XYZ file of C-alpha atoms in Angstrom:
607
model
C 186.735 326.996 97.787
C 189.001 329.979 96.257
C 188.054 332.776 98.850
C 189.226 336.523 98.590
C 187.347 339.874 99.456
C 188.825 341.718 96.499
C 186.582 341.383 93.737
C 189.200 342.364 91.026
C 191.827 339.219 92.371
C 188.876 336.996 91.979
C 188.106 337.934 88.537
C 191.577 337.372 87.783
C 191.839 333.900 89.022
C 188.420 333.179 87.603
C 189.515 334.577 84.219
C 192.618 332.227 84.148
C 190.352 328.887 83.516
C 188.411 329.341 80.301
C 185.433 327.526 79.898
C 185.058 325.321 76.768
C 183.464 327.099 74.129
C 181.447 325.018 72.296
C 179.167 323.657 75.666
C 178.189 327.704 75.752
C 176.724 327.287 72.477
C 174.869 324.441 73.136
C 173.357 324.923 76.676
C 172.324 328.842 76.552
C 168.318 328.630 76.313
C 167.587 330.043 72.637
C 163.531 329.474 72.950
C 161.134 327.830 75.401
C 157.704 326.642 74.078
C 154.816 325.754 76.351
C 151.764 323.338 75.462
C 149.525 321.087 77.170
C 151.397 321.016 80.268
C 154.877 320.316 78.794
C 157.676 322.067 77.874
C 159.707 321.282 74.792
C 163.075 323.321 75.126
C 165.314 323.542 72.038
C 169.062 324.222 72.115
C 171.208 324.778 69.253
C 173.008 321.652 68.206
C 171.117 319.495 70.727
C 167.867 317.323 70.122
C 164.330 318.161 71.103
C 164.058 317.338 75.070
C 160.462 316.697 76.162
C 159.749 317.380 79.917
C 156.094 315.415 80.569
C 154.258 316.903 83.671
C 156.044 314.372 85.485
C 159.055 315.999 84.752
C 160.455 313.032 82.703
C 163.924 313.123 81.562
C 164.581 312.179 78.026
C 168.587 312.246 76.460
C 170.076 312.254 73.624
C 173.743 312.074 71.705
C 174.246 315.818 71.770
C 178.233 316.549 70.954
C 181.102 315.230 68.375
C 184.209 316.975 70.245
C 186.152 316.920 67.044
C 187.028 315.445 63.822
C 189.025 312.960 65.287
C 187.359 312.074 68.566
C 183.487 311.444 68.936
C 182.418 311.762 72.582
C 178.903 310.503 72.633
C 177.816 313.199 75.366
C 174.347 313.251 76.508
C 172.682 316.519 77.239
C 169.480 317.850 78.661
C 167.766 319.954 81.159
C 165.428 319.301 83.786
C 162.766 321.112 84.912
C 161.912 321.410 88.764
C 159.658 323.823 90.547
C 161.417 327.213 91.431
C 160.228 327.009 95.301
C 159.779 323.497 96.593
C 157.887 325.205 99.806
C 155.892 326.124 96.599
C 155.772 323.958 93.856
C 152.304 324.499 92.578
C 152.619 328.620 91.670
C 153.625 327.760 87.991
C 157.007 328.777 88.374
C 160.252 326.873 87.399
C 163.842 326.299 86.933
C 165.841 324.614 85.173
C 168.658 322.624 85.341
C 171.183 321.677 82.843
C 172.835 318.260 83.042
C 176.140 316.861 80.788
C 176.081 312.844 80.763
C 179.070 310.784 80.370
C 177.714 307.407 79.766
C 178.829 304.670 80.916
C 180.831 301.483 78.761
C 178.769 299.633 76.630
C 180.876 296.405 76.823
C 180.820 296.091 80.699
C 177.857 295.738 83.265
C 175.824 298.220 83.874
C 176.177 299.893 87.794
C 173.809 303.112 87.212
C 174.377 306.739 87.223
C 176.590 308.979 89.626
C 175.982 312.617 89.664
C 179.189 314.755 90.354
C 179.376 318.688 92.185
C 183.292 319.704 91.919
C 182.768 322.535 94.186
C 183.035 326.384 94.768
C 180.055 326.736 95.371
C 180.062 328.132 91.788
C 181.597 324.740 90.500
C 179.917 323.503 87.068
C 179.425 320.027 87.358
C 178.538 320.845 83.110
C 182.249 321.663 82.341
C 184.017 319.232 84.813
C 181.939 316.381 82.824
C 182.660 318.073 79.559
C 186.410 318.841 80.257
C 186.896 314.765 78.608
C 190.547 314.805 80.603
C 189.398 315.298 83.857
C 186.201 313.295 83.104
C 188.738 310.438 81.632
C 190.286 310.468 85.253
C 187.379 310.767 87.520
C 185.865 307.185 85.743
C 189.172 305.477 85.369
C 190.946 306.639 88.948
C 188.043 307.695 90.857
C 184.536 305.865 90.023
C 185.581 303.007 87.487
C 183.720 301.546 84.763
C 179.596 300.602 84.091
C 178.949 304.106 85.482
C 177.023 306.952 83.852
C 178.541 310.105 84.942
C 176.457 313.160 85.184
C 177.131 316.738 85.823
C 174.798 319.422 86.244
C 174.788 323.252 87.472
C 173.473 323.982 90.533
C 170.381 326.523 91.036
C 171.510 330.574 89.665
C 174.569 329.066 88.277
C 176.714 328.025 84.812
C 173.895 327.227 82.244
C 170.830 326.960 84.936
C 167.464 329.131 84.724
C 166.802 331.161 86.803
C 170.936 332.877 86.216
C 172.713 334.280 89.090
C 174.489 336.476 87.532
C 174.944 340.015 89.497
C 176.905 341.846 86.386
C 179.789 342.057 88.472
C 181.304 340.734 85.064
C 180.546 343.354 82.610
C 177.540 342.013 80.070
C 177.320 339.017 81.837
C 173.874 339.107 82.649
C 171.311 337.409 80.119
C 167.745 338.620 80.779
C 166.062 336.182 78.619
C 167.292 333.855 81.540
C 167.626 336.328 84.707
C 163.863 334.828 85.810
C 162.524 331.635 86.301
C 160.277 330.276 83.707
C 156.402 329.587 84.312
C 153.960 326.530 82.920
C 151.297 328.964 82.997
C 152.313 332.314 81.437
C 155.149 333.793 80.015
C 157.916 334.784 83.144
C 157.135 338.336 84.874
C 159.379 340.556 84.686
C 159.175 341.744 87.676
C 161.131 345.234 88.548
C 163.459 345.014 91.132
C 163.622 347.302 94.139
C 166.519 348.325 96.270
C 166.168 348.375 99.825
C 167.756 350.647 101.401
C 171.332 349.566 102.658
C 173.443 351.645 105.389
C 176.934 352.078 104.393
C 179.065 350.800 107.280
C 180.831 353.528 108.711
C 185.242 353.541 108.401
C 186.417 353.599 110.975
C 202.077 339.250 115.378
C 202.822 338.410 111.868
C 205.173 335.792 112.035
C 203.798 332.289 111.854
C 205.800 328.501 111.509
C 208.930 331.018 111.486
C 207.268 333.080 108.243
C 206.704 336.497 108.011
C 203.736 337.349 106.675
C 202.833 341.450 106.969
C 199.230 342.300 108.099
C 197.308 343.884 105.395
C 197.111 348.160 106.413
C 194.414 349.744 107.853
C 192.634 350.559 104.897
C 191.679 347.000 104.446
C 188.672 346.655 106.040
C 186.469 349.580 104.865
C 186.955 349.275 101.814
C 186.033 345.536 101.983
C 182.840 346.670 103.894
C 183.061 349.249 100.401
C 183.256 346.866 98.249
C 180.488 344.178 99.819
C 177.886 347.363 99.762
C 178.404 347.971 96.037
C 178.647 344.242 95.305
C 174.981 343.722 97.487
C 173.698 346.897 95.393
C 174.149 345.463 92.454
C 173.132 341.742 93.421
C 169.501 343.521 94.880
C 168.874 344.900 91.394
C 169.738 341.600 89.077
C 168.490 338.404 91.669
C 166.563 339.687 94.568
C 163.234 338.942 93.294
C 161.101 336.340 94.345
C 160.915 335.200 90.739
C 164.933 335.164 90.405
C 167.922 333.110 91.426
C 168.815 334.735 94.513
C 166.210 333.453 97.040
C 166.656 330.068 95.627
C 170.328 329.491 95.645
C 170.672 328.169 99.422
C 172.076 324.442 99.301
C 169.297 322.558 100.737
C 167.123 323.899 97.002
C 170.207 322.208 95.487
C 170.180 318.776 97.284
C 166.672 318.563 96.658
C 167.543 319.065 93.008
C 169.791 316.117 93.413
C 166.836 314.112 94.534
C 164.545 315.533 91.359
C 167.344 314.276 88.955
C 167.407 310.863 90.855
C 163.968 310.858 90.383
C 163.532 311.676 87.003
C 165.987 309.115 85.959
C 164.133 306.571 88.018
C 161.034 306.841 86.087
C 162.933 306.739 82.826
C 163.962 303.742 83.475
C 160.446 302.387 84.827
C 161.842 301.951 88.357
C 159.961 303.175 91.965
C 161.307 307.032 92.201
C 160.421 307.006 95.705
C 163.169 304.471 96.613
C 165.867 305.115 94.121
C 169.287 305.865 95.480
C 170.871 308.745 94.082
C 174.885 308.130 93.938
C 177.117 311.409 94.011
C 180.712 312.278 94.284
C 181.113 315.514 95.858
C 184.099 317.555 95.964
C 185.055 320.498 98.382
C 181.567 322.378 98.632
C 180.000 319.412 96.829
C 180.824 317.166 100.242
C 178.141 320.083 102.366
C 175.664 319.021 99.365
C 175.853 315.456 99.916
C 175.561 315.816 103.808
C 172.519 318.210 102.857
C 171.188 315.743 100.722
C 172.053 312.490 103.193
C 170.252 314.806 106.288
C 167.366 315.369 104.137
C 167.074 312.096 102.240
C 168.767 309.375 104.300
C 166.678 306.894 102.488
C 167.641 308.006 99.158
C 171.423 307.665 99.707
C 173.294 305.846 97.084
C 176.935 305.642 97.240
C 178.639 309.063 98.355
C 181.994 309.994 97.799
C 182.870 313.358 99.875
C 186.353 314.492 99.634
C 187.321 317.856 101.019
C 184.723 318.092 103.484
C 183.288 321.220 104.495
C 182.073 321.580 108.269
C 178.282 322.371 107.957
C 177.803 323.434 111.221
C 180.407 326.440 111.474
C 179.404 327.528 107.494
C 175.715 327.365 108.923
C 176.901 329.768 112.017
C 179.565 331.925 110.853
C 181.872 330.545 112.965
C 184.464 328.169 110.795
C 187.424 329.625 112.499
C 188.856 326.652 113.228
C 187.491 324.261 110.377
C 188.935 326.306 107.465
C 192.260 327.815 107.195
C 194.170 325.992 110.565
C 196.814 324.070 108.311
C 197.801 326.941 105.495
C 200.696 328.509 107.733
C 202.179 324.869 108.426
C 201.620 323.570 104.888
C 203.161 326.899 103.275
C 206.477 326.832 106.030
C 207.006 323.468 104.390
C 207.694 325.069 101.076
C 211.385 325.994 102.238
C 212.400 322.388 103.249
C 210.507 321.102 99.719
C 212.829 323.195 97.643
C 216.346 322.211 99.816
C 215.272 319.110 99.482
C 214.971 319.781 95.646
C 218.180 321.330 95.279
C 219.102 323.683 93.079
C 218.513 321.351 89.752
C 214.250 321.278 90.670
C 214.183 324.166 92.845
C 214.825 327.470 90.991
C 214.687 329.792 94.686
C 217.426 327.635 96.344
C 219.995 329.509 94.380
C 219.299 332.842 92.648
C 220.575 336.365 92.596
C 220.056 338.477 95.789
C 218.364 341.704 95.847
C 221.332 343.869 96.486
C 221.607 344.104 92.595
C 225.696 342.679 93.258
C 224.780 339.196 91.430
C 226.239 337.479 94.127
C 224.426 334.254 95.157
C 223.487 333.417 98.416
C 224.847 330.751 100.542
C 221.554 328.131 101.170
C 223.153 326.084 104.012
C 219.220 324.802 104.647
C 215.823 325.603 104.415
C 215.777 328.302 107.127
C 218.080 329.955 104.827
C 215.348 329.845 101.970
C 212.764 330.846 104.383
C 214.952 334.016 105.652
C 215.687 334.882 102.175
C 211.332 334.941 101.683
C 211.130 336.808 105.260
C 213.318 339.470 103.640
C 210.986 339.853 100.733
C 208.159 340.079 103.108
C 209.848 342.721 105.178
C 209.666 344.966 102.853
C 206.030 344.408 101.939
C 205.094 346.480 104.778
C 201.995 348.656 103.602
C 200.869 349.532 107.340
C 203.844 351.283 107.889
C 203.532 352.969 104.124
C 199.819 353.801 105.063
C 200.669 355.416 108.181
C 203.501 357.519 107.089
C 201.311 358.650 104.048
C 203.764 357.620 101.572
C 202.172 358.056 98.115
C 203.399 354.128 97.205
C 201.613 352.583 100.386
C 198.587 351.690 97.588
C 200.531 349.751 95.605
C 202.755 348.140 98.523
C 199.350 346.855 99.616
C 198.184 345.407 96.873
C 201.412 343.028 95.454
C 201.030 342.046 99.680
C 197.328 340.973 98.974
C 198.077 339.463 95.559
C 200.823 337.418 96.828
C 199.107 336.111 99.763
C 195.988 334.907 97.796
C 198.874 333.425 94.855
C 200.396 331.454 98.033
C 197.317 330.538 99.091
C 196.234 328.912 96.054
C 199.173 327.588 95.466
C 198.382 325.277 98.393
C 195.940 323.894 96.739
C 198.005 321.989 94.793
C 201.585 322.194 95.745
C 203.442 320.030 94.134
C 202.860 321.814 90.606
C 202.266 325.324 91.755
C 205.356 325.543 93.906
C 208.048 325.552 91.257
C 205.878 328.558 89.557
C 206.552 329.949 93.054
C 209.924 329.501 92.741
C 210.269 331.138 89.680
C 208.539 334.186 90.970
C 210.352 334.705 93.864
C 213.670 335.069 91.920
C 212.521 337.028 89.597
C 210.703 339.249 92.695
C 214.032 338.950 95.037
C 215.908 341.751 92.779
C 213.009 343.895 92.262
C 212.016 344.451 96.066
C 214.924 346.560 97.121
C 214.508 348.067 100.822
C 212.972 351.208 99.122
C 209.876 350.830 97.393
C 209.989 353.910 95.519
C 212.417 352.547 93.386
C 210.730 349.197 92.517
C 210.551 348.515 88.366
C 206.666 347.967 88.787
C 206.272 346.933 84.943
C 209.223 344.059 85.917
C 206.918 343.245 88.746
C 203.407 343.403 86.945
C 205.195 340.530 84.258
C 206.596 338.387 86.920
C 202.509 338.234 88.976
C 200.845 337.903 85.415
C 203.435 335.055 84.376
C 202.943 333.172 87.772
C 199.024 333.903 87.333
C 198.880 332.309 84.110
C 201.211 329.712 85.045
C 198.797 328.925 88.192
C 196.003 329.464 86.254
C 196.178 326.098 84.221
C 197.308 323.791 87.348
C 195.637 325.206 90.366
C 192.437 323.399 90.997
C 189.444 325.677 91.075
C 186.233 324.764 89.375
C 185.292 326.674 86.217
C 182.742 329.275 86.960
C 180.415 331.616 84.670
C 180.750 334.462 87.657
C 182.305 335.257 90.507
C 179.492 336.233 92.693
C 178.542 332.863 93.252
C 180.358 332.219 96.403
C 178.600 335.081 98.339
C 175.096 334.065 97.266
C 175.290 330.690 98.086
C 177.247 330.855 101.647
C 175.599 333.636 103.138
C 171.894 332.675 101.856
C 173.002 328.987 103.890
C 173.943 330.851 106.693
C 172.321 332.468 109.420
C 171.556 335.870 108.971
C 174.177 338.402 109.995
C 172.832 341.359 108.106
C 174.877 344.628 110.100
C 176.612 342.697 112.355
C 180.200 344.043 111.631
C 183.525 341.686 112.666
C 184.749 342.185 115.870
C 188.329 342.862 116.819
C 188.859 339.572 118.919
C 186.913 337.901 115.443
C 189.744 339.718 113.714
C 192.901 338.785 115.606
C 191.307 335.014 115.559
C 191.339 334.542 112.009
C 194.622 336.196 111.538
C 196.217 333.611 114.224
C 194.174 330.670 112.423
C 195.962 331.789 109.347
C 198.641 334.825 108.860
C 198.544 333.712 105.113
C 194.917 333.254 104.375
C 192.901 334.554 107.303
C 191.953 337.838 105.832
C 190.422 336.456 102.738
C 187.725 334.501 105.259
C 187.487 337.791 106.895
C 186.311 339.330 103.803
C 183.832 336.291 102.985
C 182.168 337.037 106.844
C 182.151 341.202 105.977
C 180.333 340.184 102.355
C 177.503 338.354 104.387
C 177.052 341.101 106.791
C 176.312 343.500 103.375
C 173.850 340.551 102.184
C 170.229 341.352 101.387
C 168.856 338.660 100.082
C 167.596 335.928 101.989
C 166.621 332.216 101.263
C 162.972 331.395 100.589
C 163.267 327.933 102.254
C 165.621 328.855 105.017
C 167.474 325.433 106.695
C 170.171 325.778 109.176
C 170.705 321.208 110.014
C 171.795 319.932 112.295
C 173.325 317.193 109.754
C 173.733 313.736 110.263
C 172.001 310.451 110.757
C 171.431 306.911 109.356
C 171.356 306.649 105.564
C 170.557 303.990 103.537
C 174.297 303.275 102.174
C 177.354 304.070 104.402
C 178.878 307.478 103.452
C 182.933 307.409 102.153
C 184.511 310.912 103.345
C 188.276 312.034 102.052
C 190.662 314.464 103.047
C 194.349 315.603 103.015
C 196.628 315.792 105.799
C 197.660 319.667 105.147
C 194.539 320.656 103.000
C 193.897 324.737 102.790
C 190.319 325.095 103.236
C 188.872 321.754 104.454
C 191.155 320.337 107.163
C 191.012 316.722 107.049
C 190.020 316.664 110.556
C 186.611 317.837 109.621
C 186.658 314.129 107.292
C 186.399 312.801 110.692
C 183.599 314.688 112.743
C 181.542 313.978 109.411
C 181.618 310.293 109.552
C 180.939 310.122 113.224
C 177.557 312.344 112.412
C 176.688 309.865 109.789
C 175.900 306.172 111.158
C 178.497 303.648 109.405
C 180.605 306.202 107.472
C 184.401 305.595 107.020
C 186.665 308.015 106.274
C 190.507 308.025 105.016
C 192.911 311.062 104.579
C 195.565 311.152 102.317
C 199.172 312.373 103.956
C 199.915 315.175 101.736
C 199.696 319.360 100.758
C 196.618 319.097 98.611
C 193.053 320.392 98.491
C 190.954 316.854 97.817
C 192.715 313.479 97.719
C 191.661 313.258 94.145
C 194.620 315.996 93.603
C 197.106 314.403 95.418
C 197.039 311.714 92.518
C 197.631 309.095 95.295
C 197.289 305.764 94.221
C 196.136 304.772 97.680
C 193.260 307.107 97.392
C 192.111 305.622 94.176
C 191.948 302.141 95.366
C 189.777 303.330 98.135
C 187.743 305.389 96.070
C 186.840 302.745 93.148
C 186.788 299.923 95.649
C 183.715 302.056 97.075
C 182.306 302.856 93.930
C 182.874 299.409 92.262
C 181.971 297.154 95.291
C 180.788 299.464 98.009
C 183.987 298.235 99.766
C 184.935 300.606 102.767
C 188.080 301.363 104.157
C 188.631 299.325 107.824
C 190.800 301.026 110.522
C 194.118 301.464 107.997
C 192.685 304.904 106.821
C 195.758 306.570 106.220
C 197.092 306.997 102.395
C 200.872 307.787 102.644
C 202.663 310.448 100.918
C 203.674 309.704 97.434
C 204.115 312.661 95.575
C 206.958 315.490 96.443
C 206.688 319.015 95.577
C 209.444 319.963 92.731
C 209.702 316.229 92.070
């Protein structure tokens, strides 16, 4: 889950992962045509899909890649009622679903639909990205599987779109409402209610020193959450539009309308059929939504990264988010002496006295004093507070650099060396005074490290970035005006001097949130399912400690969980072999792990 309160730093690491091109093309509604209780929906270079009043699923070959390698992708849409509490009002949504089918030369298992995350993750584009798809079958699920992605509700290619224009243009009326049976969608005008604008009013962690963000932080985060609501109550606040409908437990019971649906094409019982998922990062609270709510229906599920549902349900995930960033990023240091200077460009470089000397690195508390000094002098509270006319821009290479480290986390050993490479190129620039920092040297070194970070940082693709506020505060309680506390404050900065802040921001968006769920469900999860759940996690993980792997499977009756031993959000980004074998002897044989549930480290940073 990539978390920040400043809009523009999330646009920037959305921006860095472009979406494939052509799936736009094909999965943007062009025309919807209604008769006798049907709908026929055509897309441009896909076939006709007929949805019966049963809501049967029919798919087709959709896609050729390229000229040289033929993909035979399946593509449709389903349609499901807008408001389950409310199915019979004529109104609908629709969601879009990618298949990779399974081998035709080995048996048959069935299909597994996939969530990679966010929330805002497409399941679309992690099915149509063929690379990672290639891995998830061969390392992950194995063969005779179909694999299906598909957006969840307001997001990607879905109907009703979620989409807040927070992205300039991004909104696409023809799909900002849900579609009807009965008439053509009403447009209904949105109103905004009235929102009050909130009035303004130890840093050293695991030997680090990471500076507290100034003052100024926190109204304009409550700033930026009011204009960010404002504009989310004009596009989706409707009745008729995504907002209201976005809440995870509409999604899960999407989950159980594709199940269905595929169940009947196939001529089987849809009240039985098992619905298999992998579910990654957010995609693990989905599947325990969906195993709470449909215990019966429970396939095999594959949750790695787990998210706590009871402290996102409350506001209160202090403790079950964050807790291992400051030990995984003090671990940096030792990676790179370890590397030595041949793999680790920071272990040697120039200092920033400008002399060209080069320091002596007698271990990795050298390194870390050497990124303590850098820090020092990163200190916009004390620019703020003195007035100094450069305290603005202080402030903001802090913030950028703590979300960059933060990220980085998620997948350390091929972010780090970028790291590296930064901070040498940083370590000459920040000289003791600010006002004589080369800001244009600066601005190339962050958008090199971006871009760098950009192709190897896991996040999941997504169309906007809004989507993380309208799906976690819509599944939370509501908290509308309840401002942060300072003991709420100085917790989440001790959980976390890197990335406490950022979940800060997350709790001041849903305090600014209007819009609330039409079918409101706060758990508790847990219970007996029909197949024994598989939960993953990493030892050092940023946002989904692996200890919350292991209050999971106790909530779940016969679950088994293993972690992998290593800096990583998700085992599957580890790349431990370990982790594969447990993960296709589930999938292939619905083979759980016994009481040796510990993967060991395989993979070094800068190695």
């Amino acid at each position: 889950m990539l978390l920040s309160i400043y809009r523009e730093f999330e646009l920037a690491a959305t921006n860095d992962v472009v979406a494939p091109k052509p799936l736009v093309s094909i999965l943007i509604p062009s025309l919807v045509e209604e008769f006798e209780g049907a709908i026929t929906i055509w897309v441009m270079h896909m076939p006709i899909i007929h949805f019966s009043s049963k809501d049967k699923l029919q798919e087709s070959g959709c896609l050729k890649i390229n000229e040289t390698t033929e993909i035979p992708f399946e593509c449709a849409r389903l349609s499901v009622p807008l408001d389950y509490k409310r199915p019979n009002n004529g109104l609908r949504a629709i969601i879009p679903i990618i298949k990779y089918p399974a081998e035709k030369d080995v048996p048959y298992k069935g299909s597994i639909l996939i969530n990679p995350g966010g929330p805002g993750g497409l399941g679309s584009e992690i099915v149509y990205d063929v690379p990672t798809a290639r891995q998830i079958r061969s390392n992950i699920i194995g063969p005779g599987w179909d694999i299906l992605g598909f957006d969840p509700r307001g997001i990607g290619y879905s109907v009703p779109y979620g989409s807040c224009d927070i992205i300039p243009y991004s909104v696409e009326p023809e799909r900002q409402n849900a579609t009807t049976l009965f008439q053509e969608p009403s447009k209904l005008r949105s109103r905004r209610r009235a929102t009050k604008l909130p009035p303004n009013n130890d840093e050293v962690s695991y030997g680090i020193l990471i500076p507290d963000d100034p003052p100024s932080w926190k109204p304009q985060a409550y700033q930026t959450a009011f204009q960010f609501n404002t504009a989310c109550q004009e596009y989706v606040s409707q009745y008729n539009q995504a907002g209201p409908h976005m809440n995870t437990v509409v999604v899960a019971t999407d989950m159980l309308s594709i199940g269905k649906a595929l169940a009947r094409e196939r001529n089987q019982p849809e009240d039985t059929t098992l619905v298999n998922f992998y579910g990654i990062s957010y995609g693990t609270l989905l599947g325990q939504y969906f195993a709470t709510l449909y215990p019966n229906n429970v396939g095999r599920f594959l949750l790695d990264g787990v998210v706590d549902a009871d402290t996102w349900i409350s506001h209160s995930d202090v403790n079950t988010t964050v807790t291992h960033v400051d030990k995984a990023w003090s671990l940096f240091f030792s990676s790179c002496f370890n590397a030595g200077p041949e793999r680790c460009s920071f272990y040697t470089a120039r200092n920033s006295s400008g002399t060209g000397k080069v320091p002596v690195t007698r271990n990795s508390h050298s390194l870390r004093d050497r990124f303590n000094t850098i820090t020092s002098r990163l200190n916009a509270t004390k620019y703020e507070l003195e007035g100094k006319e450069y305290a603005p821009v202080v402030s903001s290479i802090l913030i950028t650099l703590k979300l960059l480290i933060f990220n980085s986390i998620y997948r350390a050993h091929e972010t780090w060396p970028h790291l590296s490479d930064f901070f040498v190129a940083a370590e000459p620039i920040l000289v003791p005074n600010p006002a004589e920092w080369d800001l244009e040297a600066l601005q190339t070194a962050f958008f090199e490290l971006q871009m760098k970070m950009g192709v190897t940082t896991y996040a999941p693709v997504t169309t906007i970035p809004e989507s993380f506020t309208q799906v976690s505060c819509t599944d939370a309680r509501d908290i509308r005006g309840v401002e942060i506390t300072p003991a709420e404050e100085q917790a989440w900065k001790l959980a976390s001097r890197v990335g406490g802040v950022s979940k800060l921001g997350a709790r001041i968006q849903c305090s600014q949130w209007q819009i609330r769920p039409s079918w409101e469900w706060y758990g508790p999860v847990g219970g007996a399912t029909k197949t024994p759940i598989l939960f993953a996690g990493t030892l050092l993980d940023p946002i989904t400690p692996f200890e919350n792997s292991e209050k999971a499977r106790k909530l779940f009756k016969g679950a088994k969980m293993f972690y992998v031993d290593e800096i990583a959000h998700t085992a599957f980004l580890t790349r431990n072999t370990c982790a594969f074998r447990h993960a296709l002897a589930y999938f292939q044989n619905g083979t759980l792990p016994d009481h040796n549930n510990r993967c060991k480290k395989e993979i070094q940073p800068f190695f």
